[in-house]
Amino acid sequence: MSSATAPAPCADTDIDLWLARQTGKSLLRFLTCGSVDDGKSTLIGRLLYDSQMILDDQLASLKKDSRNRHVGEEGIDFSLLVDGLVAEREQGITIDVAYRFFSTDRRKFIVADTPGHEQYTRNMATGASNADVALLLVDARKGLLTQTRRHSFILSLFGVKHVALVVNKIDLMDYSQEVFARIEAEYRAFVTELGFASLAAVPISALRGDNIVAKSERTPWYTGSPLLSYLEDIAVDEDRTQTPFRFPVQWVNRPNLDFRGFSGTVASGTVRVGDEILVSSSRKPAAIARIVTMDGDLPEAAAEQAVTLVLDREIDISRGDVLTHSGQTPEFSNQFQAELVWMADEPAYPGRSYLLKIGSQVVPATITDLKHRTNVNTLKKAAAKRLELNEVGTVTIATDRPIAFDPYNTNRLTGGFILIDRIHNLTLGAGTIAYGLQRARNLSYQSFDVNREVRAGMKGQTPQIVWFTGLSGSGKSTVANLLEKRLTAEGKHAYILDGDNVRHGLNKDLGFTDAARVENIRRVAEVARLMADAGLIVIVSFISPFANERRIAREIAANIRFLEAYVDTPLEVCEARDPKGLYAKARAGQITNFTGVDSPFEVPQDPDITLRGAVASSEEMADIIYERVVRTDQAK
Amino acid sequence: MKEKRQRLEAESIEIFREVAASFARPVMMYSIGKDSSVLLHLARKAFYPSSIPFPLLHIDTTWKFSQMIGFRNRMAEEYGFELRVHTNADGVAQGINPFDHGSAYTDIMKTQALRQALSSGGYDAAIGGARRDEEKSRAKDRIFSHRNAHHAWDPKNQRPELWRLFNTRLAPGESMRVYPLSNWTELDIWTYIYVEDIPIVPLYFARPRPVVERSGTLIMVDDDRFRLDKGETPTEQVVRFRTLGCYPLTGAIRSNAATLAEIIMEIQGSRTSEREGRLIDGDQAGSMEKKKQEGYF
């Protein structure tokens, strides 16, 4: 096995020369994308092979694995070099993005090999978020496909400025110039709206090596560069040191009482000792006293450097704050418009609450409006109520507190965000901010002299929201009714918001899809909040099947007392009661999206109170909840 | 600042800081190899002038090269980090060893030991020195790699990583594996060690060492637990190691590279991969992926 390369003892000058050569090389990050089976993995394998990056033992095992596969003259299935997962080899597709490294005499490369399969579009978006250049592959036999267009659109959305249309398998079309010219022309027409800074087109055969490293004699009509030269030559010079200074504080560095520094990576721009800076959230100024690293203090730090900043005075700064130069501050707002790529099986609904991460800031956020969805084939915009997996939409987003950001087209790192599921913690979507919404800055809450405490005091009660959740027929409304009667008899002022009644009026425009249910609950929660603000005890009787929306209701209530009362009655019992005959209709298929039948009920994990609807009588349940309401009242 | 080495360093430091800011009980895996040495160096840089705000954990199979253990203890003393060592006591009691138990040895003394240590420590994030260029399934792994409550990796259901935004949220019992060296190559590691003058275990440098050759692999006889086959006599040969692990399972290479500069020149001209000498990787296609799904790093 041993490589037995016995090097001659080398002089220090050898290594210094070698290091100097390495240091002079720039780094290019690019991705390959396009549809399934157009040869992306094969192309990367070919690039690695032809640039001598495949080592002898890897090559030996590759040749062994390539038996019975589609191979070229070298007897190698190049796709096996990158499709490293067992499932990928079994299915012959790329499932997840893989990162590969190679270098030539002129440049170093990190290539993201992204999947073509529509199901994994999110992984393609991932590759695009960090890339300078994209190789968009097209199968010469098939021409432009939906995925070609979808990927081009996502490339433009994520700000990839340089695209090479790589027409692969040209060997299977007899190296036809006409085929190549037709595909190129069609693509150029399609991308005029997408605003790429440069667009090249290269005819190749990844399998046979045409126009990869050297120009192929089999395409004498092609006048451009081979692919590798294109990658070595393309100037991407996105100089982030010249843009405004942004420093998201990542970690507060406090080894002892005498040192307090703010650690992070300069996202853009340059900062020098002595510079006046401003904290995004508090707008407080300070000056840079030191730029600390383990290798010694620095006079300045520029984009991409990881440093620790020490300020000349003590001001309150924590993780999530952004330090900037005054006069060049980012937007600071709690509402903005963005393009959102949805990456989860569960759709995106306006009104639902998510966690938003941007830089080192994490805040609760809601999609307040879905303006439209973009059809990736036609780039046409159409109205939509929700975003499904891999769809792209224009949305407005509201965050719980203002955040610092820049439009994505001016700064990728301070303008890109992800949305995270609050319960399962999955990354659901990725967005690029277009601009902050002006009205967010102009809209503030009117403050009046008569407030909730005053109104509640007049009534001698604690305003609160009692939120009943449970299946249809579980007994919510019956208990709510008894509770209101008892409260009224005691001189308390209560009001019931009932699901059916609200749907006759305020929410009569809403149906029973998941999206409509989210909005239904949001509106009712807002009404309950207003009524509690007026001093009332608000009793809400709603099926409210989703944990997310119950959480939103609680959040909307904010500092108002909120009791979640779960009427836990088994489905069989509810169905046997069937007071409105709805279960029978649902079972007969006359009603769809009926909770418990063909739409899920997410059982509350931690309700404030659980009422056993099959065991206790309505009166007993009303007693229990009455005690809690009044006890809360007296506790106040 | 466009130079790759500085970009990699800054990226790794940023990842370290994100771990410290986002998790309640992080831990850093310390395997004493060259990647671990770079990892340790970067951790010190990330938090300077603070000390590393989490412990370092070594999974000791009891079959490491003795020089490695000495080096480990010296480093802990010199840099003052908190060192925790875990050995699978059940495995020791059962006499599990690399000679008799083959891949069961790796599973019991490494994978199971790791799972024991992570669970008993209650760690929610474990930082490791794995690199994407090591192996094909590594190339598919995230920088922040989610593991369920059973330490299992689901390669088909990974969280997308866009820009530098890492989703660090976990449900109770789940954990994260974090790889700050994801985008480094073997040559990047060596170059960085050379430029930054980072201490490494001397086994990486060519010296005369007692070895036997078994089915083409040079195994160093590190102590008297090594079982010699009939007719085998260790011979002194000038060898060095490209990776370090358990000594009976780690192949040496014939080399005269006795300095860092010579190692770099050798590696950059080499036509074989680093893991060639690792016996546990070669069993079958997808074996690393399988181990990872079971909780291996």
PDB file of N, CA, C and O in Angstrom, chain A residues 19-74:
ATOM      1  N   LEU A  19       4.597  27.741  -0.315  1.00  0.00           N
ATOM      2  CA  LEU A  19       3.622  28.499   0.465  1.00  0.00           C
ATOM      3  C   LEU A  19       3.259  29.814  -0.217  1.00  0.00           C
ATOM      4  O   LEU A  19       2.094  30.196  -0.270  1.00  0.00           O
ATOM      5  N   ALA A  20       4.271  30.464  -0.749  1.00  0.00           N
ATOM      6  CA  ALA A  20       4.024  31.744  -1.414  1.00  0.00           C
ATOM      7  C   ALA A  20       3.079  31.542  -2.598  1.00  0.00           C
ATOM      8  O   ALA A  20       2.170  32.333  -2.837  1.00  0.00           O
ATOM      9  N   ARG A  21       3.306  30.424  -3.338  1.00  0.00           N
ATOM     10  CA  ARG A  21       2.431  30.139  -4.478  1.00  0.00           C
ATOM     11  C   ARG A  21       0.998  29.884  -4.015  1.00  0.00           C
ATOM     12  O   ARG A  21       0.042  30.353  -4.601  1.00  0.00           O
ATOM     13  N   GLN A  22       0.867  29.116  -2.910  1.00  0.00           N
ATOM     14  CA  GLN A  22      -0.465  28.822  -2.385  1.00  0.00           C
ATOM     15  C   GLN A  22      -1.156  30.098  -1.939  1.00  0.00           C
ATOM     16  O   GLN A  22      -2.346  30.300  -2.166  1.00  0.00           O
ATOM     17  N   THR A  23      -0.411  30.942  -1.263  1.00  0.00           N
ATOM     18  CA  THR A  23      -0.987  32.145  -0.696  1.00  0.00           C
ATOM     19  C   THR A  23      -1.499  33.083  -1.777  1.00  0.00           C
ATOM     20  O   THR A  23      -2.462  33.797  -1.577  1.00  0.00           O
ATOM     21  N   GLY A  24      -0.838  33.024  -2.927  1.00  0.00           N
ATOM     22  CA  GLY A  24      -1.256  33.910  -4.006  1.00  0.00           C
ATOM     23  C   GLY A  24      -2.562  33.511  -4.663  1.00  0.00           C
ATOM     24  O   GLY A  24      -3.151  34.275  -5.419  1.00  0.00           O
ATOM     25  N   LYS A  25      -3.041  32.298  -4.380  1.00  0.00           N
ATOM     26  CA  LYS A  25      -4.252  31.823  -5.058  1.00  0.00           C
ATOM     27  C   LYS A  25      -5.510  32.380  -4.406  1.00  0.00           C
ATOM     28  O   LYS A  25      -5.625  32.394  -3.188  1.00  0.00           O
ATOM     29  N   SER A  26      -6.463  32.770  -5.226  1.00  0.00           N
ATOM     30  CA  SER A  26      -7.736  33.193  -4.661  1.00  0.00           C
ATOM     31  C   SER A  26      -8.646  31.983  -4.533  1.00  0.00           C
ATOM     32  O   SER A  26      -8.381  30.911  -5.070  1.00  0.00           O
ATOM     33  N   LEU A  27      -9.716  32.167  -3.785  1.00  0.00           N
ATOM     34  CA  LEU A  27     -10.659  31.075  -3.532  1.00  0.00           C
ATOM     35  C   LEU A  27     -11.981  31.388  -4.232  1.00  0.00           C
ATOM     36  O   LEU A  27     -12.530  32.471  -4.070  1.00  0.00           O
ATOM     37  N   LEU A  28     -12.460  30.454  -5.016  1.00  0.00           N
ATOM     38  CA  LEU A  28     -13.746  30.635  -5.680  1.00  0.00           C
ATOM     39  C   LEU A  28     -14.735  29.596  -5.161  1.00  0.00           C
ATOM     40  O   LEU A  28     -14.441  28.401  -5.146  1.00  0.00           O
ATOM     41  N   ARG A  29     -15.889  30.071  -4.736  1.00  0.00           N
ATOM     42  CA  ARG A  29     -16.948  29.139  -4.336  1.00  0.00           C
ATOM     43  C   ARG A  29     -17.981  29.098  -5.440  1.00  0.00           C
ATOM     44  O   ARG A  29     -18.506  30.135  -5.838  1.00  0.00           O
ATOM     45  N   PHE A  30     -18.236  27.905  -5.969  1.00  0.00           N
ATOM     46  CA  PHE A  30     -19.284  27.811  -6.989  1.00  0.00           C
ATOM     47  C   PHE A  30     -20.169  26.613  -6.724  1.00  0.00           C
ATOM     48  O   PHE A  30     -19.860  25.754  -5.897  1.00  0.00           O
ATOM     49  N   LEU A  31     -21.322  26.595  -7.380  1.00  0.00           N
ATOM     50  CA  LEU A  31     -22.188  25.433  -7.241  1.00  0.00           C
ATOM     51  C   LEU A  31     -22.545  24.909  -8.609  1.00  0.00           C
ATOM     52  O   LEU A  31     -22.479  25.626  -9.605  1.00  0.00           O
ATOM     53  N   THR A  32     -22.908  23.637  -8.640  1.00  0.00           N
ATOM     54  CA  THR A  32     -23.467  23.069  -9.857  1.00  0.00           C
ATOM     55  C   THR A  32     -24.940  22.825  -9.581  1.00  0.00           C
ATOM     56  O   THR A  32     -25.314  22.399  -8.498  1.00  0.00           O
ATOM     57  N   CYS A  33     -25.783  23.146 -10.559  1.00  0.00           N
ATOM     58  CA  CYS A  33     -27.209  22.913 -10.368  1.00  0.00           C
ATOM     59  C   CYS A  33     -27.817  22.552 -11.720  1.00  0.00           C
ATOM     60  O   CYS A  33     -27.133  22.493 -12.733  1.00  0.00           O
ATOM     61  N   GLY A  34     -29.121  22.314 -11.714  1.00  0.00           N
ATOM     62  CA  GLY A  34     -29.790  21.866 -12.924  1.00  0.00           C
ATOM     63  C   GLY A  34     -30.650  20.664 -12.599  1.00  0.00           C
ATOM     64  O   GLY A  34     -30.769  20.273 -11.441  1.00  0.00           O
ATOM     65  N   SER A  35     -31.213  20.057 -13.610  1.00  0.00           N
ATOM     66  CA  SER A  35     -32.185  18.996 -13.373  1.00  0.00           C
ATOM     67  C   SER A  35     -31.522  17.649 -13.084  1.00  0.00           C
ATOM     68  O   SER A  35     -30.320  17.493 -13.228  1.00  0.00           O
ATOM     69  N   VAL A  36     -32.353  16.689 -12.679  1.00  0.00           N
ATOM     70  CA  VAL A  36     -31.867  15.334 -12.411  1.00  0.00           C
ATOM     71  C   VAL A  36     -31.247  14.744 -13.678  1.00  0.00           C
ATOM     72  O   VAL A  36     -31.727  14.990 -14.774  1.00  0.00           O
ATOM     73  N   ASP A  37     -30.198  13.970 -13.510  1.00  0.00           N
ATOM     74  CA  ASP A  37     -29.615  13.213 -14.622  1.00  0.00           C
ATOM     75  C   ASP A  37     -28.965  14.063 -15.702  1.00  0.00           C
ATOM     76  O   ASP A  37     -28.757  13.596 -16.802  1.00  0.00           O
ATOM     77  N   ASP A  38     -28.696  15.312 -15.380  1.00  0.00           N
ATOM     78  CA  ASP A  38     -28.031  16.093 -16.416  1.00  0.00           C
ATOM     79  C   ASP A  38     -26.515  16.015 -16.262  1.00  0.00           C
ATOM     80  O   ASP A  38     -25.785  16.610 -17.026  1.00  0.00           O
ATOM     81  N   GLY A  39     -26.053  15.294 -15.239  1.00  0.00           N
ATOM     82  CA  GLY A  39     -24.621  15.019 -15.147  1.00  0.00           C
ATOM     83  C   GLY A  39     -23.817  15.928 -14.235  1.00  0.00           C
ATOM     84  O   GLY A  39     -22.623  16.100 -14.444  1.00  0.00           O
ATOM     85  N   LYS A  40     -24.455  16.485 -13.221  1.00  0.00           N
ATOM     86  CA  LYS A  40     -23.721  17.377 -12.309  1.00  0.00           C
ATOM     87  C   LYS A  40     -22.621  16.655 -11.547  1.00  0.00           C
ATOM     88  O   LYS A  40     -21.486  17.107 -11.491  1.00  0.00           O
ATOM     89  N   SER A  41     -22.983  15.517 -10.951  1.00  0.00           N
ATOM     90  CA  SER A  41     -21.984  14.777 -10.178  1.00  0.00           C
ATOM     91  C   SER A  41     -20.871  14.267 -11.087  1.00  0.00           C
ATOM     92  O   SER A  41     -19.700  14.282 -10.725  1.00  0.00           O
ATOM     93  N   THR A  42     -21.250  13.849 -12.282  1.00  0.00           N
ATOM     94  CA  THR A  42     -20.247  13.386 -13.241  1.00  0.00           C
ATOM     95  C   THR A  42     -19.288  14.517 -13.600  1.00  0.00           C
ATOM     96  O   THR A  42     -18.078  14.330 -13.690  1.00  0.00           O
ATOM     97  N   LEU A  43     -19.850  15.713 -13.764  1.00  0.00           N
ATOM     98  CA  LEU A  43     -19.001  16.856 -14.115  1.00  0.00           C
ATOM     99  C   LEU A  43     -17.981  17.135 -13.007  1.00  0.00           C
ATOM    100  O   LEU A  43     -16.800  17.366 -13.280  1.00  0.00           O
ATOM    101  N   ILE A  44     -18.437  17.121 -11.769  1.00  0.00           N
ATOM    102  CA  ILE A  44     -17.510  17.406 -10.669  1.00  0.00           C
ATOM    103  C   ILE A  44     -16.450  16.314 -10.578  1.00  0.00           C
ATOM    104  O   ILE A  44     -15.261  16.590 -10.413  1.00  0.00           O
ATOM    105  N   GLY A  45     -16.893  15.063 -10.720  1.00  0.00           N
ATOM    106  CA  GLY A  45     -15.928  13.970 -10.725  1.00  0.00           C
ATOM    107  C   GLY A  45     -14.894  14.181 -11.811  1.00  0.00           C
ATOM    108  O   GLY A  45     -13.695  14.003 -11.608  1.00  0.00           O
ATOM    109  N   ARG A  46     -15.364  14.589 -12.969  1.00  0.00           N
ATOM    110  CA  ARG A  46     -14.475  14.834 -14.109  1.00  0.00           C
ATOM    111  C   ARG A  46     -13.496  15.982 -13.812  1.00  0.00           C
ATOM    112  O   ARG A  46     -12.299  15.888 -14.108  1.00  0.00           O
ATOM    113  N   LEU A  47     -13.992  17.062 -13.201  1.00  0.00           N
ATOM    114  CA  LEU A  47     -13.112  18.187 -12.854  1.00  0.00           C
ATOM    115  C   LEU A  47     -12.024  17.738 -11.878  1.00  0.00           C
ATOM    116  O   LEU A  47     -10.862  18.109 -12.008  1.00  0.00           O
ATOM    117  N   LEU A  48     -12.437  16.934 -10.900  1.00  0.00           N
ATOM    118  CA  LEU A  48     -11.468  16.444  -9.917  1.00  0.00           C
ATOM    119  C   LEU A  48     -10.442  15.531 -10.592  1.00  0.00           C
ATOM    120  O   LEU A  48      -9.245  15.613 -10.332  1.00  0.00           O
ATOM    121  N   TYR A  49     -10.931  14.691 -11.481  1.00  0.00           N
ATOM    122  CA  TYR A  49     -10.060  13.733 -12.154  1.00  0.00           C
ATOM    123  C   TYR A  49      -9.067  14.437 -13.065  1.00  0.00           C
ATOM    124  O   TYR A  49      -7.865  14.211 -13.001  1.00  0.00           O
ATOM    125  N   ASP A  50      -9.604  15.329 -13.883  1.00  0.00           N
ATOM    126  CA  ASP A  50      -8.733  15.995 -14.852  1.00  0.00           C
ATOM    127  C   ASP A  50      -7.786  16.991 -14.196  1.00  0.00           C
ATOM    128  O   ASP A  50      -6.781  17.371 -14.780  1.00  0.00           O
ATOM    129  N   SER A  51      -8.120  17.458 -12.985  1.00  0.00           N
ATOM    130  CA  SER A  51      -7.164  18.341 -12.308  1.00  0.00           C
ATOM    131  C   SER A  51      -6.320  17.537 -11.311  1.00  0.00           C
ATOM    132  O   SER A  51      -5.785  18.095 -10.369  1.00  0.00           O
ATOM    133  N   GLN A  52      -6.246  16.219 -11.537  1.00  0.00           N
ATOM    134  CA  GLN A  52      -5.341  15.339 -10.787  1.00  0.00           C
ATOM    135  C   GLN A  52      -5.633  15.331  -9.296  1.00  0.00           C
ATOM    136  O   GLN A  52      -4.735  15.211  -8.479  1.00  0.00           O
ATOM    137  N   MET A  53      -6.904  15.505  -8.911  1.00  0.00           N
ATOM    138  CA  MET A  53      -7.223  15.553  -7.497  1.00  0.00           C
ATOM    139  C   MET A  53      -7.667  14.202  -6.952  1.00  0.00           C
ATOM    140  O   MET A  53      -7.946  14.069  -5.781  1.00  0.00           O
ATOM    141  N   ILE A  54      -7.794  13.212  -7.835  1.00  0.00           N
ATOM    142  CA  ILE A  54      -8.220  11.903  -7.356  1.00  0.00           C
ATOM    143  C   ILE A  54      -6.987  11.053  -7.113  1.00  0.00           C
ATOM    144  O   ILE A  54      -6.164  10.866  -8.012  1.00  0.00           O
ATOM    145  N   LEU A  55      -6.852  10.593  -5.890  1.00  0.00           N
ATOM    146  CA  LEU A  55      -5.631   9.897  -5.513  1.00  0.00           C
ATOM    147  C   LEU A  55      -5.718   8.433  -5.918  1.00  0.00           C
ATOM    148  O   LEU A  55      -6.792   7.911  -6.214  1.00  0.00           O
ATOM    149  N   ASP A  56      -4.560   7.783  -5.910  1.00  0.00           N
ATOM    150  CA  ASP A  56      -4.471   6.438  -6.482  1.00  0.00           C
ATOM    151  C   ASP A  56      -5.413   5.446  -5.816  1.00  0.00           C
ATOM    152  O   ASP A  56      -6.078   4.663  -6.480  1.00  0.00           O
ATOM    153  N   ASP A  57      -5.453   5.472  -4.472  1.00  0.00           N
ATOM    154  CA  ASP A  57      -6.302   4.490  -3.798  1.00  0.00           C
ATOM    155  C   ASP A  57      -7.779   4.791  -4.037  1.00  0.00           C
ATOM    156  O   ASP A  57      -8.603   3.887  -4.159  1.00  0.00           O
ATOM    157  N   GLN A  58      -8.126   6.091  -4.128  1.00  0.00           N
ATOM    158  CA  GLN A  58      -9.510   6.459  -4.433  1.00  0.00           C
ATOM    159  C   GLN A  58      -9.886   5.997  -5.841  1.00  0.00           C
ATOM    160  O   GLN A  58     -10.988   5.506  -6.079  1.00  0.00           O
ATOM    161  N   LEU A  59      -8.926   6.165  -6.751  1.00  0.00           N
ATOM    162  CA  LEU A  59      -9.178   5.793  -8.142  1.00  0.00           C
ATOM    163  C   LEU A  59      -9.390   4.288  -8.269  1.00  0.00           C
ATOM    164  O   LEU A  59     -10.267   3.822  -8.996  1.00  0.00           O
ATOM    165  N   ALA A  60      -8.587   3.545  -7.510  1.00  0.00           N
ATOM    166  CA  ALA A  60      -8.699   2.087  -7.560  1.00  0.00           C
ATOM    167  C   ALA A  60     -10.077   1.649  -7.079  1.00  0.00           C
ATOM    168  O   ALA A  60     -10.741   0.828  -7.720  1.00  0.00           O
ATOM    169  N   SER A  61     -10.537   2.222  -5.962  1.00  0.00           N
ATOM    170  CA  SER A  61     -11.837   1.792  -5.450  1.00  0.00           C
ATOM    171  C   SER A  61     -12.959   2.327  -6.348  1.00  0.00           C
ATOM    172  O   SER A  61     -13.995   1.685  -6.509  1.00  0.00           O
ATOM    173  N   LEU A  62     -12.716   3.460  -6.985  1.00  0.00           N
ATOM    174  CA  LEU A  62     -13.699   4.014  -7.917  1.00  0.00           C
ATOM    175  C   LEU A  62     -13.891   3.096  -9.127  1.00  0.00           C
ATOM    176  O   LEU A  62     -15.007   2.828  -9.565  1.00  0.00           O
ATOM    177  N   LYS A  63     -12.770   2.593  -9.642  1.00  0.00           N
ATOM    178  CA  LYS A  63     -12.859   1.717 -10.812  1.00  0.00           C
ATOM    179  C   LYS A  63     -13.593   0.436 -10.457  1.00  0.00           C
ATOM    180  O   LYS A  63     -14.369  -0.094 -11.245  1.00  0.00           O
ATOM    181  N   LYS A  64     -13.340  -0.023  -9.226  1.00  0.00           N
ATOM    182  CA  LYS A  64     -14.002  -1.236  -8.765  1.00  0.00           C
ATOM    183  C   LYS A  64     -15.516  -0.984  -8.687  1.00  0.00           C
ATOM    184  O   LYS A  64     -16.319  -1.794  -9.163  1.00  0.00           O
ATOM    185  N   ASP A  65     -15.893   0.151  -8.090  1.00  0.00           N
ATOM    186  CA  ASP A  65     -17.316   0.464  -7.913  1.00  0.00           C
ATOM    187  C   ASP A  65     -18.010   0.776  -9.242  1.00  0.00           C
ATOM    188  O   ASP A  65     -19.229   0.772  -9.326  1.00  0.00           O
ATOM    189  N   SER A  66     -17.227   1.108 -10.267  1.00  0.00           N
ATOM    190  CA  SER A  66     -17.829   1.551 -11.523  1.00  0.00           C
ATOM    191  C   SER A  66     -18.277   0.416 -12.427  1.00  0.00           C
ATOM    192  O   SER A  66     -18.860   0.659 -13.479  1.00  0.00           O
ATOM    193  N   ARG A  67     -17.971  -0.807 -12.019  1.00  0.00           N
ATOM    194  CA  ARG A  67     -18.372  -1.927 -12.869  1.00  0.00           C
ATOM    195  C   ARG A  67     -19.881  -1.926 -13.054  1.00  0.00           C
ATOM    196  O   ARG A  67     -20.627  -1.584 -12.154  1.00  0.00           O
ATOM    197  N   ASN A  68     -20.322  -2.314 -14.208  1.00  0.00           N
ATOM    198  CA  ASN A  68     -21.756  -2.366 -14.538  1.00  0.00           C
ATOM    199  C   ASN A  68     -22.424  -1.001 -14.530  1.00  0.00           C
ATOM    200  O   ASN A  68     -23.611  -0.884 -14.320  1.00  0.00           O
ATOM    201  N   ARG A  69     -21.647   0.052 -14.657  1.00  0.00           N
ATOM    202  CA  ARG A  69     -22.258   1.372 -14.694  1.00  0.00           C
ATOM    203  C   ARG A  69     -21.952   2.058 -16.024  1.00  0.00           C
ATOM    204  O   ARG A  69     -21.172   1.554 -16.819  1.00  0.00           O
ATOM    205  N   HIS A  70     -22.595   3.213 -16.187  1.00  0.00           N
ATOM    206  CA  HIS A  70     -22.417   3.964 -17.409  1.00  0.00           C
ATOM    207  C   HIS A  70     -21.074   4.676 -17.358  1.00  0.00           C
ATOM    208  O   HIS A  70     -20.911   5.635 -16.608  1.00  0.00           O
ATOM    209  N   VAL A  71     -20.092   4.165 -18.122  1.00  0.00           N
ATOM    210  CA  VAL A  71     -18.765   4.734 -17.980  1.00  0.00           C
ATOM    211  C   VAL A  71     -18.225   5.213 -19.319  1.00  0.00           C
ATOM    212  O   VAL A  71     -18.665   4.791 -20.383  1.00  0.00           O
ATOM    213  N   GLY A  72     -17.259   6.108 -19.236  1.00  0.00           N
ATOM    214  CA  GLY A  72     -16.624   6.623 -20.439  1.00  0.00           C
ATOM    215  C   GLY A  72     -15.358   5.854 -20.748  1.00  0.00           C
ATOM    216  O   GLY A  72     -15.177   4.726 -20.281  1.00  0.00           O
ATOM    217  N   GLU A  73     -14.472   6.488 -21.500  1.00  0.00           N
ATOM    218  CA  GLU A  73     -13.277   5.780 -21.960  1.00  0.00           C
ATOM    219  C   GLU A  73     -12.374   5.359 -20.808  1.00  0.00           C
ATOM    220  O   GLU A  73     -11.638   4.384 -20.905  1.00  0.00           O
ATOM    221  N   GLU A  74     -12.420   6.098 -19.707  1.00  0.00           N
ATOM    222  CA  GLU A  74     -11.524   5.787 -18.595  1.00  0.00           C
ATOM    223  C   GLU A  74     -12.042   4.644 -17.719  1.00  0.00           C
ATOM    224  O   GLU A  74     -11.378   4.238 -16.773  1.00  0.00           O
TER     225      GLU A  74
END
